[in-house]
Every structure is written in C-alpha cells, then in structure tokens.
Coordinates of C-alpha atoms in Angstrom, one line a residue:
Chain A
X1 CA 0.2 -0.1 0.1
X2 CA 1.2 3.5 -0.8
X3 CA 1.3 6.5 1.2
X4 CA -0.9 9.8 1.1
X5 CA 0.6 13.2 0.7
X6 CA 0.4 14.0 4.3
X7 CA 2.4 10.7 5.5
X8 CA 5.3 11.5 2.9
X9 CA 5.6 15.1 3.7
X10 CA 5.7 14.5 7.7
X11 CA 8.1 11.8 7.3
X12 CA 10.3 14.1 5.5
X13 CA 10.0 17.0 8.1
X14 CA 10.4 14.7 10.8
X15 CA 13.7 12.8 9.2
X16 CA 12.0 9.6 9.5
X17 CA 11.8 6.9 6.7
X18 CA 8.2 6.0 7.5
X19 CA 5.3 7.2 9.6
X20 CA 1.8 6.0 9.8
X21 CA -1.6 8.0 10.4
X22 CA -2.3 8.1 14.3
X23 CA 1.3 8.4 15.2
X24 CA 2.6 11.2 17.1
X25 CA 6.0 12.7 15.6
X26 CA 8.1 15.6 16.3
X27 CA 8.2 17.6 12.9
X28 CA 10.7 20.3 12.1
X29 CA 8.5 23.1 10.0
X30 CA 10.1 24.8 7.3
X31 CA 8.4 27.9 8.0
X32 CA 6.5 29.4 11.0
X33 CA 3.9 32.2 9.9
X34 CA 2.4 34.5 12.7
X35 CA 0.2 37.4 11.9
X36 CA -1.2 39.7 14.4
X37 CA -0.7 37.2 17.0
X38 CA 3.3 37.7 16.6
X39 CA 3.5 40.1 19.5
X40 CA 1.9 37.3 21.7
X41 CA 4.7 35.3 20.5
X42 CA 7.4 37.8 21.5
X43 CA 5.9 38.3 25.0
X44 CA 5.8 34.5 25.4
X45 CA 9.5 34.5 24.3
X46 CA 10.3 36.9 27.0
X47 CA 8.6 34.9 29.4
X48 CA 10.4 31.9 28.7
X49 CA 13.6 33.8 29.3
X50 CA 15.4 33.2 26.1
X51 CA 16.2 35.1 23.0
X52 CA 17.8 32.4 20.9
X53 CA 15.9 31.5 17.5
X54 CA 16.2 28.2 16.1
X55 CA 16.4 29.7 12.6
X56 CA 15.1 33.3 11.9
X57 CA 15.0 32.7 8.1
X58 CA 12.2 30.2 9.0
X59 CA 10.1 32.9 10.8
X60 CA 7.5 35.1 8.7
X61 CA 5.7 37.8 10.2
X62 CA 2.8 39.5 8.4
X63 CA 0.8 42.5 10.3
X64 CA -2.7 41.8 9.5
X65 CA -6.0 41.1 10.9
X66 CA -5.9 44.6 12.3
X67 CA -4.2 47.0 9.9
X68 CA -3.8 49.8 10.3
X69 CA -3.8 50.1 13.8
X70 CA -7.4 51.5 15.4
X71 CA -6.1 51.8 18.8
X72 CA -2.9 52.7 20.8
X73 CA -2.6 49.2 22.2
X74 CA -2.5 47.7 18.7
X75 CA 0.2 50.4 17.6
X76 CA 2.2 49.4 20.4
X77 CA 1.9 45.6 19.7
X78 CA 2.8 46.4 16.0
X79 CA 5.9 48.4 17.2
X80 CA 7.1 45.5 19.1
X81 CA 7.1 43.2 16.1
X82 CA 8.7 45.7 14.0
X83 CA 11.7 46.3 16.1
X84 CA 11.7 42.6 17.1
X85 CA 12.3 41.9 13.3
X86 CA 15.0 44.4 12.8
X87 CA 16.9 43.3 16.1
X88 CA 16.5 39.6 15.2
X89 CA 17.2 39.7 11.4
X90 CA 13.9 38.6 10.4
X91 CA 14.0 39.1 6.7
X92 CA 10.3 37.7 6.0
X93 CA 8.6 40.6 7.8
X94 CA 5.6 42.3 6.1
X95 CA 4.2 45.5 7.4
X96 CA 0.5 46.7 7.8
X97 CA 0.3 47.8 4.1
X98 CA 1.0 44.2 2.7
X99 CA -2.4 42.5 3.1
X100 CA -3.5 39.1 4.3
X101 CA -0.7 36.9 5.7
X102 CA -1.5 33.8 3.6
X103 CA -1.9 35.3 0.3
X104 CA 1.3 37.8 0.9
X105 CA 3.3 34.7 1.7
X106 CA 2.4 32.9 -1.3
X107 CA 2.8 35.8 -3.6
X108 CA 6.3 36.4 -2.2
X109 CA 7.3 33.0 -3.2
X110 CA 8.1 31.7 0.4
X111 CA 5.4 28.8 0.2
X112 CA 6.8 25.9 -1.9
X113 CA 5.8 22.5 -2.7
X114 CA 6.9 20.0 -0.2
X115 CA 7.1 22.3 2.6
X116 CA 5.5 22.1 6.4
X117 CA 4.2 25.3 7.4
X118 CA 2.6 26.0 10.5
X119 CA 0.9 29.4 11.4
X120 CA -1.3 31.3 14.1
X121 CA -4.2 31.0 11.9
X122 CA -6.5 28.2 11.2
X123 CA -6.7 29.0 7.6
X124 CA -3.1 27.9 7.1
X125 CA -4.6 25.1 5.4
X126 CA -4.3 27.3 2.2
X127 CA -0.6 26.5 1.5
X128 CA -2.1 23.2 0.1
X129 CA -2.7 25.3 -3.0
X130 CA 1.2 25.2 -3.7
X131 CA 1.4 21.5 -2.6
X132 CA 2.6 22.3 0.9
X133 CA 1.4 21.1 4.2
X134 CA -0.1 24.1 6.0
X135 CA -1.7 23.7 9.3
X136 CA -3.0 26.3 12.3
X137 CA -1.6 26.1 15.8
X138 CA -1.5 28.3 18.6
X139 CA 0.8 31.3 19.4
X140 CA 2.6 29.4 22.3
X141 CA 3.5 26.6 19.5
X142 CA 5.0 29.3 17.3
X143 CA 6.9 30.6 20.0
X144 CA 8.3 27.1 20.9
X145 CA 9.1 26.7 17.1
X146 CA 11.0 29.8 17.1
X147 CA 13.1 28.3 19.9
X148 CA 13.4 24.6 19.4
X149 CA 12.4 24.5 15.6
X150 CA 10.0 21.5 16.1
X151 CA 6.5 20.6 17.3
X152 CA 4.6 17.5 17.9
X153 CA 2.1 16.5 15.3
X154 CA -0.4 13.6 14.9
X155 CA 0.3 12.0 11.4
X156 CA -3.4 12.5 9.8
X157 CA -5.4 10.0 8.0
X158 CA -6.4 11.2 4.5
X159 CA -9.4 12.1 2.6
X160 CA -9.8 12.3 -1.1
X161 CA -12.2 14.5 -2.7
X162 CA -12.8 14.0 -6.5
X163 CA -14.2 17.0 -8.4
X164 CA -15.4 16.4 -11.7
X165 CA -15.6 19.3 -14.3
X166 CA -16.0 21.9 -15.9
X167 CA -18.1 23.7 -13.5
X168 CA -21.8 24.3 -14.6
X169 CA -22.3 28.1 -15.5
X170 CA -22.2 30.6 -12.7
X171 CA -20.7 28.6 -10.1
X172 CA -17.0 28.8 -8.9
X173 CA -14.5 26.9 -6.2
X174 CA -16.6 28.6 -3.6
X175 CA -19.7 26.7 -4.5
X176 CA -17.8 23.4 -4.9
X177 CA -16.3 24.2 -1.1
X178 CA -19.9 25.2 0.3
X179 CA -21.3 22.2 -1.5
X180 CA -18.8 19.7 0.2
X181 CA -18.8 21.5 3.5
X182 CA -22.9 21.1 3.3
X183 CA -22.5 17.6 2.7
X184 CA -19.8 16.5 5.0
X185 CA -20.7 19.1 8.0
X186 CA -18.2 21.1 9.9
X187 CA -16.3 18.1 11.2
X188 CA -16.5 16.1 8.4
X189 CA -12.9 16.2 7.9
X190 CA -11.5 16.7 11.6
X191 CA -7.9 15.9 12.0
X192 CA -7.6 14.7 8.4
X193 CA -5.3 15.6 5.5
X194 CA -7.8 16.4 2.5
X195 CA -6.4 15.7 -1.0
X196 CA -8.4 17.3 -3.9
X197 CA -8.2 15.5 -7.2
X198 CA -10.3 15.1 -10.3
X199 CA -10.5 16.6 -13.9
X200 CA -11.8 20.0 -12.5
X201 CA -8.6 20.5 -10.0
X202 CA -6.1 19.5 -13.0
X203 CA -6.6 22.5 -15.0
X204 CA -7.5 24.9 -12.0
X205 CA -5.6 28.3 -11.4
X206 CA -3.7 28.8 -8.1
X207 CA -6.2 31.3 -7.0
X208 CA -9.1 28.7 -7.0
X209 CA -6.9 26.1 -5.4
X210 CA -6.3 28.5 -2.7
X211 CA -10.1 28.9 -2.2
X212 CA -10.3 24.9 -2.1
X213 CA -7.6 24.6 0.5
X214 CA -8.6 27.5 2.6
X215 CA -12.2 26.4 3.1
X216 CA -11.0 22.9 3.7
X217 CA -10.6 24.3 7.2
X218 CA -14.3 24.6 7.8
X219 CA -14.5 20.8 7.4
X220 CA -12.2 20.6 10.5
X221 CA -9.1 19.4 8.3
X222 CA -5.6 19.6 9.4
X223 CA -4.4 20.5 6.0
X224 CA -5.3 20.3 2.3
X225 CA -3.6 19.4 -0.8
X226 CA -3.6 19.9 -4.6
X227 CA -0.9 18.1 -6.6
X228 CA 1.7 20.5 -7.7
X229 CA 1.8 20.5 -11.7
X230 CA 2.8 22.7 -14.6
X231 CA 0.4 25.5 -13.1
X232 CA 2.0 25.3 -9.9
X233 CA 5.7 25.6 -11.4
X234 CA 4.9 28.5 -13.4
X235 CA 3.2 30.4 -10.5
X236 CA 6.3 30.0 -8.6
X237 CA 8.5 30.7 -11.5
X238 CA 6.8 34.1 -12.1
X239 CA 7.7 34.7 -8.5
X240 CA 11.3 33.9 -8.8
X241 CA 11.3 30.4 -7.5
X242 CA 12.6 28.1 -10.1
X243 CA 11.8 24.2 -9.8
X244 CA 15.4 23.5 -8.4
X245 CA 14.5 25.4 -5.2
X246 CA 12.0 22.9 -3.9
X247 CA 10.9 19.3 -3.9
X248 CA 7.7 18.3 -4.8
X249 CA 5.9 15.5 -2.8
X250 CA 3.3 13.6 -4.5
X251 CA 0.9 10.9 -3.0
X252 CA 1.6 7.3 -4.2
X253 CA -0.6 6.0 -6.7
X254 CA -2.5 3.6 -4.2
X255 CA -2.5 5.4 -0.8
X256 CA -5.3 4.4 1.8
X257 CA -8.1 7.0 2.2
X258 CA -10.3 6.8 4.9
X259 CA -13.2 8.3 2.8
X260 CA -13.5 9.1 -0.8
X261 CA -15.7 11.6 -2.0
X262 CA -16.8 12.8 -5.5
X263 CA -18.5 16.2 -6.3
X264 CA -19.9 16.4 -9.9
X265 CA -19.2 20.1 -10.8
X266 CA -21.1 19.9 -14.1
X267 CA -24.5 19.8 -12.2
X268 CA -23.7 22.3 -9.5
X269 CA -25.8 25.4 -8.6
X270 CA -24.4 28.4 -6.6
X271 CA -24.5 27.7 -2.8
X272 CA -25.1 29.6 0.1
X273 CA -23.9 29.1 3.8
X274 CA -26.5 30.5 6.0
X275 CA -26.2 31.8 9.5
X276 CA -24.4 30.9 11.9
X277 CA -22.7 27.9 10.8
X278 CA -20.6 27.2 7.5
X279 CA -22.2 23.9 7.0
X280 CA -25.7 25.3 6.9
X281 CA -25.7 25.0 3.2
X282 CA -28.5 25.7 0.9
X283 CA -28.9 25.9 -2.9
X284 CA -29.2 29.5 -3.8
X285 CA -32.9 29.2 -4.9
X286 CA -34.0 28.6 -1.4
X287 CA -32.6 32.2 0.0
X288 CA -32.8 34.3 -3.0
X289 CA -34.6 37.3 -2.1
X290 CA -33.2 37.6 1.4
X291 CA -32.4 41.5 1.9
X292 CA -29.2 42.6 2.7
X293 CA -27.6 45.5 4.2
X294 CA -24.1 44.9 3.3
X295 CA -22.0 42.9 0.8
X296 CA -18.4 42.2 1.6
X297 CA -15.9 41.1 -1.0
X298 CA -12.7 39.9 0.9
X299 CA -11.1 37.5 3.0
X300 CA -8.2 35.0 2.4
X301 CA -10.9 32.8 0.6
X302 CA -12.1 34.9 -1.9
X303 CA -10.3 38.5 -2.3
X304 CA -7.8 37.5 -4.7
X305 CA -7.1 39.3 -8.2
X306 CA -9.6 36.6 -10.1
X307 CA -12.4 37.1 -7.6
X308 CA -12.3 40.8 -7.9
X309 CA -12.4 40.4 -11.5
X310 CA -15.2 38.1 -11.2
X311 CA -17.2 40.5 -9.0
X312 CA -16.4 43.3 -11.7
X313 CA -17.7 41.2 -14.6
X314 CA -21.2 41.6 -13.1
X315 CA -20.9 45.2 -11.7
X316 CA -19.4 46.7 -15.0
X317 CA -21.6 49.3 -16.2
X318 CA -24.1 49.0 -13.0
X319 CA -24.8 50.6 -9.8
X320 CA -25.3 49.0 -6.6
X321 CA -28.8 49.1 -5.0
X322 CA -29.8 52.1 -3.0
X323 CA -28.8 51.7 0.8
X324 CA -26.5 48.9 0.5
X325 CA -23.1 49.0 1.4
X326 CA -20.6 46.9 -0.8
X327 CA -17.1 46.7 0.9
X328 CA -14.1 45.5 -1.1
X329 CA -11.2 44.6 0.6
X330 CA -8.5 43.2 -1.7
X331 CA -6.1 40.4 -0.1
X332 CA -3.0 42.2 -1.1
X333 CA -1.0 45.1 -2.0
X334 CA -0.2 43.1 -5.4
X335 CA -3.6 42.6 -6.0
X336 CA -4.4 46.4 -5.7
X337 CA -1.9 47.2 -8.1
X338 CA -3.3 44.6 -10.7
X339 CA -6.9 46.0 -10.4
X340 CA -5.7 49.5 -10.7
X341 CA -3.5 48.6 -13.7
X342 CA -6.2 46.8 -15.5
X343 CA -9.3 48.9 -14.7
X344 CA -11.2 46.4 -12.1
X345 CA -10.7 48.8 -9.4
X346 CA -12.5 52.0 -11.3
X347 CA -15.5 49.3 -12.3
X348 CA -15.9 48.7 -8.7
X349 CA -15.6 52.4 -7.6
X350 CA -18.2 53.5 -10.2
X351 CA -20.4 50.7 -9.3
X352 CA -20.6 52.1 -5.6
X353 CA -18.0 50.0 -3.8
X354 CA -16.0 51.2 -0.8
X355 CA -12.6 49.8 -1.4
X356 CA -10.4 49.3 1.6
X357 CA -6.9 49.0 2.1
X358 CA -5.8 45.2 1.7
X359 CA -6.1 43.1 4.8
X360 CA -8.4 40.9 6.7
X361 CA -10.9 43.8 7.0
X362 CA -14.6 42.9 7.9
X363 CA -13.8 39.2 8.2
X364 CA -12.1 40.0 11.0
X365 CA -14.2 42.4 12.4
X366 CA -11.7 45.1 11.5
X367 CA -14.0 47.7 10.0
X368 CA -17.2 47.0 8.2
X369 CA -19.1 45.8 11.1
X370 CA -22.7 45.5 11.4
X371 CA -25.5 46.9 13.5
X372 CA -28.3 45.0 15.3
X373 CA -30.4 43.1 12.9
X374 CA -28.4 43.7 9.8
X375 CA -27.4 41.2 7.3
X376 CA -24.2 40.7 5.2
X377 CA -23.5 38.6 2.2
X378 CA -19.9 38.0 2.5
X379 CA -17.3 36.0 0.2
X380 CA -15.3 35.2 3.5
X381 CA -15.0 31.6 4.9
X382 CA -17.0 32.3 8.4
X383 CA -20.5 33.3 9.3
X384 CA -20.3 32.7 13.1
X385 CA -22.3 34.9 15.3
X386 CA -20.9 38.1 16.2
X387 CA -18.0 38.1 13.9
X388 CA -18.7 41.1 12.1
X389 CA -20.1 43.5 14.6
X390 CA -23.3 42.9 16.4
X391 CA -24.1 39.7 17.9
X392 CA -27.9 40.0 16.5
X393 CA -26.7 40.3 12.9
X394 CA -26.6 37.8 10.2
X395 CA -23.8 36.7 7.8
X396 CA -24.3 34.7 4.3
X397 CA -21.6 33.2 2.5
X398 CA -21.3 33.0 -1.0
X399 CA -19.0 33.5 -4.1
X400 CA -17.8 36.5 -5.6
X401 CA -20.4 36.4 -8.4
X402 CA -23.1 35.8 -5.9
X403 CA -21.8 38.7 -3.9
X404 CA -21.7 41.0 -6.9
X405 CA -25.3 40.0 -8.2
X406 CA -26.6 40.6 -4.4
X407 CA -25.0 44.2 -4.2
X408 CA -26.8 45.1 -7.5
X409 CA -30.4 43.7 -6.4
X410 CA -30.1 44.5 -2.7
X411 CA -31.3 40.9 -1.8
X412 CA -29.5 37.6 -2.3
X413 CA -29.4 37.0 -5.9
X414 CA -28.6 34.3 -8.3
X415 CA -25.3 35.3 -10.6
X416 CA -26.8 33.3 -13.5
X417 CA -29.5 36.1 -14.0
X418 CA -26.6 38.5 -15.2
X419 CA -24.7 35.9 -17.2
Chain B
X1 CA -1.9 13.3 38.8
X2 CA -3.8 11.0 41.2
X3 CA -6.1 13.9 42.3
X4 CA -9.6 14.0 40.4
X5 CA -10.2 17.2 38.8
X6 CA -13.7 18.6 38.1
X7 CA -16.8 20.0 40.0
X8 CA -19.8 21.9 38.6
X9 CA -20.5 21.5 34.9
X10 CA -22.0 23.8 32.2
X11 CA -23.3 22.0 29.3
X12 CA -23.2 23.1 25.5
X13 CA -24.5 21.6 22.2
X14 CA -22.3 20.6 19.0
X15 CA -20.0 22.9 17.0
X16 CA -19.6 25.6 19.6
X17 CA -17.1 27.7 17.7
X18 CA -14.1 30.0 19.0
X19 CA -15.9 33.1 17.9
X20 CA -18.7 32.2 20.7
X21 CA -15.9 31.3 23.4
X22 CA -13.9 34.4 22.9
X23 CA -14.9 37.1 20.1
X24 CA -12.3 38.2 18.0
X25 CA -12.5 41.8 19.3
X26 CA -11.0 40.6 22.6
X27 CA -8.1 39.2 21.1
X28 CA -6.0 42.4 22.0
X29 CA -5.5 40.5 25.4
X30 CA -3.6 37.5 26.4
X31 CA -4.6 38.0 30.2
X32 CA -6.7 35.0 31.2
X33 CA -8.4 37.0 33.9
X34 CA -9.5 39.9 31.4
X35 CA -10.5 37.3 28.7
X36 CA -12.9 35.5 31.1
X37 CA -15.1 38.3 31.5
X38 CA -16.0 38.2 27.8
X39 CA -15.8 34.2 27.4
X40 CA -19.1 33.3 25.9
X41 CA -20.5 36.8 25.6
X42 CA -22.4 36.1 22.6
X43 CA -24.6 33.7 24.4
X44 CA -25.7 36.4 27.0
X45 CA -25.1 37.1 30.7
X46 CA -27.0 34.4 32.1
X47 CA -24.8 31.7 30.3
X48 CA -21.7 33.6 31.5
X49 CA -22.6 33.6 35.1
X50 CA -23.3 30.1 35.1
X51 CA -19.9 29.4 33.2
X52 CA -18.0 31.7 35.9
X53 CA -19.5 29.5 38.6
X54 CA -18.5 26.2 37.1
X55 CA -15.4 23.9 37.0
X56 CA -16.0 22.0 33.9
X57 CA -17.2 23.0 30.4
X58 CA -18.9 20.1 28.6
X59 CA -19.7 20.1 24.8
X60 CA -21.0 18.0 22.0
X61 CA -19.2 17.3 18.9
X62 CA -16.5 19.5 17.1
X63 CA -16.2 21.6 20.4
X64 CA -14.0 24.7 19.6
X65 CA -14.1 24.8 16.0
X66 CA -13.1 27.8 13.8
X67 CA -10.1 29.9 14.5
X68 CA -6.9 29.0 15.8
X69 CA -7.0 31.5 18.5
X70 CA -5.2 30.3 22.0
X71 CA -7.2 32.6 23.9
X72 CA -10.2 30.2 23.4
X73 CA -8.5 27.9 25.9
X74 CA -7.0 30.4 28.2
X75 CA -10.1 32.4 28.7
X76 CA -11.4 29.2 30.1
X77 CA -8.7 28.9 32.6
X78 CA -9.3 32.5 33.5
X79 CA -12.9 31.5 34.3
X80 CA -11.7 28.9 36.8
X81 CA -12.4 26.0 34.5
X82 CA -10.5 23.0 35.4
X83 CA -11.2 20.7 32.4
X84 CA -13.2 20.4 29.1
X85 CA -15.1 17.3 28.1
X86 CA -16.7 17.0 24.7
X87 CA -17.9 14.2 22.3
X88 CA -15.1 15.5 20.0
X89 CA -12.8 18.6 19.5
X90 CA -11.6 20.5 16.9
X91 CA -7.8 19.9 16.0
X92 CA -6.6 23.4 17.1
X93 CA -8.6 24.1 20.0
X94 CA -7.5 20.3 21.2
X95 CA -3.9 21.6 20.8
X96 CA -4.4 25.1 22.4
X97 CA -6.1 23.1 25.6
X98 CA -2.8 20.9 26.1
X99 CA -0.6 23.5 25.4
X100 CA -2.0 25.9 28.0
X101 CA -2.3 23.2 30.5
X102 CA -6.1 22.7 30.2
X103 CA -7.0 19.1 30.0
X104 CA -9.3 18.4 27.3
X105 CA -11.0 14.8 27.6
X106 CA -12.8 13.3 24.5
X107 CA -15.3 11.0 26.0
X108 CA -18.6 10.8 24.3
X109 CA -20.6 8.7 26.6
X110 CA -19.7 11.0 29.6
X111 CA -20.7 14.2 27.5
X112 CA -24.0 12.7 26.7
X113 CA -24.7 11.7 30.3
X114 CA -23.6 15.0 31.7
X115 CA -26.7 17.2 33.0
X116 CA -26.2 20.9 33.0
X117 CA -25.7 22.2 36.5
X118 CA -24.5 18.6 37.7
X119 CA -21.1 17.3 38.8
X120 CA -18.3 15.6 36.7
X121 CA -15.0 14.5 38.1
X122 CA -11.9 13.3 35.9
X123 CA -9.1 10.9 36.9
X124 CA -6.5 11.7 34.2
X125 CA -4.2 9.0 35.5
X126 CA -7.0 6.2 35.4
X127 CA -8.6 7.8 32.2
X128 CA -12.0 7.8 34.0
X129 CA -14.7 10.3 34.4
X130 CA -17.6 10.2 36.8
X131 CA -20.8 11.9 36.2
X132 CA -24.5 11.0 37.1
X133 CA -23.5 8.2 39.0
X134 CA -21.6 6.5 36.2
X135 CA -18.0 5.9 35.3
X136 CA -16.8 6.3 31.9
X137 CA -13.2 5.3 30.3
X138 CA -11.3 7.6 27.8
X139 CA -8.4 6.7 26.1
X140 CA -5.2 8.3 28.0
X141 CA -3.0 10.8 26.5
X142 CA 0.3 9.9 24.9
X143 CA 3.0 10.1 27.0
X144 CA 4.6 13.5 25.4
X145 CA 1.3 15.0 25.9
X146 CA 1.0 14.1 29.3
X147 CA 4.2 15.8 30.1
X148 CA 3.2 19.0 28.7
X149 CA 0.0 19.0 30.6
X150 CA 1.8 18.0 33.8
X151 CA 4.1 20.8 33.5
X152 CA 1.1 23.2 33.1
X153 CA 1.3 23.8 29.5
X154 CA 3.8 23.8 26.6
X155 CA 5.9 26.8 27.6
X156 CA 6.3 25.8 31.2
X157 CA 7.2 22.4 29.8
X158 CA 9.9 23.9 27.6
X159 CA 11.3 26.3 30.4
X160 CA 11.5 23.2 32.8
X161 CA 12.8 20.4 30.4
X162 CA 13.9 21.5 27.1
X163 CA 15.5 24.9 27.3
X164 CA 18.1 23.7 30.1
X165 CA 19.0 20.6 27.9
X166 CA 19.7 23.1 24.9
X167 CA 21.9 25.3 27.2
X168 CA 23.8 22.4 28.4
X169 CA 24.4 20.9 24.8
X170 CA 25.6 24.5 23.9
X171 CA 28.0 24.7 27.0
X172 CA 29.5 21.5 25.8
X173 CA 29.7 22.1 22.1
X174 CA 31.1 25.8 21.8
X175 CA 31.3 25.4 17.9
X176 CA 27.4 25.0 18.2
X177 CA 26.8 28.0 20.0
X178 CA 28.9 30.3 17.7
X179 CA 26.4 29.3 14.8

C-alpha cells in the first residue's frame, strides 16, 4: 500500500523513513507564520527567558487582522513586532500595508511544494494550493518552534475529494466547497488531510486552488493538498522560484484513504452558507430574495485578483442597490496594483464600492461591522455569530459572483441572472 | 496526577465555535482573567454567570471549531474551568488546551450523560470520568502530551525540560553556540 501526501511530507519533515496515521512525531516545520499574534509570541518568548532563535529565516511575520492600528495598544503591539524583526534579522517581515498573511506569503514565493508550514491562523490549510502542508496552531506553539525548531504533530489520515468538471455556468470553487461542507458537515474532515483530485482540479488556477484549500478548514481539516503541476511551477517561476529550489511531494498511486467523496461540478448550482454555521448550506434558490444591508468581498478565501475580476464582470456598468454598502477588501497590495492597472478597481468604484486597504478587514471584524438586525452577504470563509459586529446580525456566505449580483439587487441574487 | 479534577459543569451543544467562546474583538489581550470577562459573551450574561461558577465545560461534537486563537482555551482557564469534556474536539482547540495546560477529555458517553448544572469528576491517571453516578473510560494521553499537561502547558514544559538541555548542549559544544 502506498502513502498519502501527508504521511510522506511529515516523514520528510520529521527526518523519518516512514510514519503512519495516528502516530505522534516531532516535526521540524520549514516556515512558521505569525500574523497579528506575533506580539503574543514575542511576549511569550520573553517569559521563557531566552532570545535564542532556532532559525530566523524560517520565521515569517505579517501584520494583518488589524491594519492599520485603530487603538494605541495595537500600534504598540505592532511596533514591538517591527523592532523585534529588525533586532533579530527577520527578513520575511511584512508590515500593515502588505495584506492578508496567507496570500502575501504565497505571492512572495515563500510557500513551496513539499514544505511543512505552521501558522497562527486556522486557514493555514491554504498552503496546500502550492503542494505544501499548512496547518494552524496556537501562538505558544509558534514561539516554541522559534526556539526549538520543532513541534509535535499527529500524522493525519487522508480523505480524497474528487471534483469533476467543468463547473456549471455561474458556479466557482467557492460553490464547490460550500456544497462539500454542507454535505460532510463542519467536522467531516476533523484531523484529516484533504486531498483534492479530479478533472476540475487538474486545470485549476492557483487562485481557485487557494479557495479549495482555505475552505477545507471549515471541514475541520488539519491540512489540504492539490498536487503540484505545471500551473504550480509556472506560478512559482513568475515569483522568482525555479523548480530547483523545491522538491515536490506527490501521494503514491495507491494510498489508503479513510473516505473518498466525489462532487460533480457539471451539475452544481450556486450555494449559500446560512447563519450561523458554515455547514448550514442551501442551494441559492432557497434563500434568494433575502434582503441584505451589506455585501463584503474580502478574506483569504475570496479577495484574490481573479475574485475581484469576477465581481467586476457583473458590476461593470451597473450601480449597487440604494441603501446597500458594498465593501471590497483586496487580499494584498499586489492585487490592488493589478486591479488599478487593468481598470477593475475603477469598475468597482464606479459601481459604488467602498474599497479598503488590503487586509482581513470585515472578516476579522476590522471595520465593516454590522448594527443589530443587519445582514451581510460575504465572500469570506466564516459566518459565526458576532464575527462582524453585533451578536444580533447575520452573515451569509457565497461566491464573488453571488456577492456582485446581490449588491446590484440588494437581495441575495442568483448570479446566473446576469450572465 | 492521582487527584481528581472537576466540579460543577456547564453543558453546551455541538459545533461551539471559537468566536462564541471568545469573540475576536477581545484578542488584544492575552490575560486569562481579562479574557474571562468576555468568554461566551455572544450567548448572553445568564450563560456567562453560570460559566463563571462552573469548573467543567461539557461540549457536544466538534467543540472549539473555527479559529486558531489560543485565547479560546486560556479564557476558560481565567474563568476557573479545570477541564473540558466533549464528544469530540476541533484539532486546533484540542492542541491549544494541552498547550495551555487545560485538560481536554474526549469522552462521548460522559458528554452525553452529563446534565447541565450537575457534577463531573475526572481521573486523568486512570482515564475515567464520573458523572451522574456512572463511570466512563477514555483513551489516556500519549506520554509526550501528558508531560506538557503536567508541566502546566507547553511554555512551562519547555522552560523546565527542554531549554536547560539546549543550554547544556551548547556549553559542551562551543562550536554550536557560535553558529
């Protein structure tokens, strides 16, 4: 019997010839990402009474979640990180203008196939889009890795998700994932490595692979994975990372999967996750017509360049409904630059969008919050109670196309009406 | 760890997420006492009052799903919670519990039998939960995790056992410490 991706990559990072699902091993991750939590790591390091770092080159810090600072305490925390990075020679430091950590690090070429990456953010599963194992941990664990270089990990079992394409008109990677989460529920992949296979995935852009791997977290997954291929190599090549600088790890032809699930994208319809859980998923016709106060296009799930272009395709030449707020928060500075250059930015502005600086924005409750009784249609990955302001507000999740169509009509709208 | 831990319990349902346990807006703090004031705030003050006078949190399946925020575990410690028992845990929340020194016990039968406001006691050494006059066993922790819990969490564990060894190693191999 062969090995799944997670077993092979964890064996490599643990320096072992063979590991099995369920085994607990000491792993030496290749990169430790910390975002807003970085200051907590630094304070924890001070408490440990040491300042010796295992390898500063493996530390990556991105000042997202709250950017720029809104209160003096946050400004102070961010200063602590900035000064620490200079003092310790941390080269992979990205300040408040950069954007959302995951997207920033992938764009910068820091995430490569075959790596093990830990991050102080649950959506670190996104790194599977480039063939790496990414997983979320607490800030104490990042601090521990700074000092010791290692952390304990349970080798996960693997689930195979086969997505057959091409996707039906008006649907996207977001709809695929919402359908999957609705079917398998929020703990459908707890502690498992989710591998995406099938004809749809093979031709997929890195942007859509990010959406798949990011949302796998909402199944409870430990990590997610898309097999690296020419598309991966060309994405990295454009970012100054030639194939000689990484070693791809592929699953064997015959691994043991605990579960195998097939999604037929050819018959998919747009999907909506209803309040207050991500697995409360319904086909769009069951919720179409629900009035919204705000539409949010943002987050590490769906505020990439391709997502903004998709929204702009529907918003071009149209205006958003009166009384509705359309908040667009691009995932990174690079994305802002690209949309400015190709005119996407102007299309969104002219339609009536409020375009914020790049960052987590409303998904982290950093601006764009709701009043009591309000409703937002969001392209983010979570709709938990209270995540965007009032505890008595509601969040619906959908694709960028659904968001754009909804902004135009002021009620949840099937994007196929505009295509 | 022969002593039993536990006391009065507060019971929740399935899929309790981290944004409910500790809303993101309070993550500017890492002080367990300060965080405790806002634990389970979205569920209202009645729930919070009962939480503050409880020693055990009981959850259904997928307890602690959502964000990687470590404060979801440490805020419960600030509330005086001694252990969390659930049908199942989300993986990051489970890690955060162990790493902050809060025992997280996966025991479906005990979580099912527990009645809100009742008592629950855990014997970590024996791997037993007592609740409603019944005893249920659970798979005990692997040795490595047990050591972290006994030390009171990952950071105290490292400070006590791992860092002194690294220092000693460096003293005996000067070429290593120059790197």
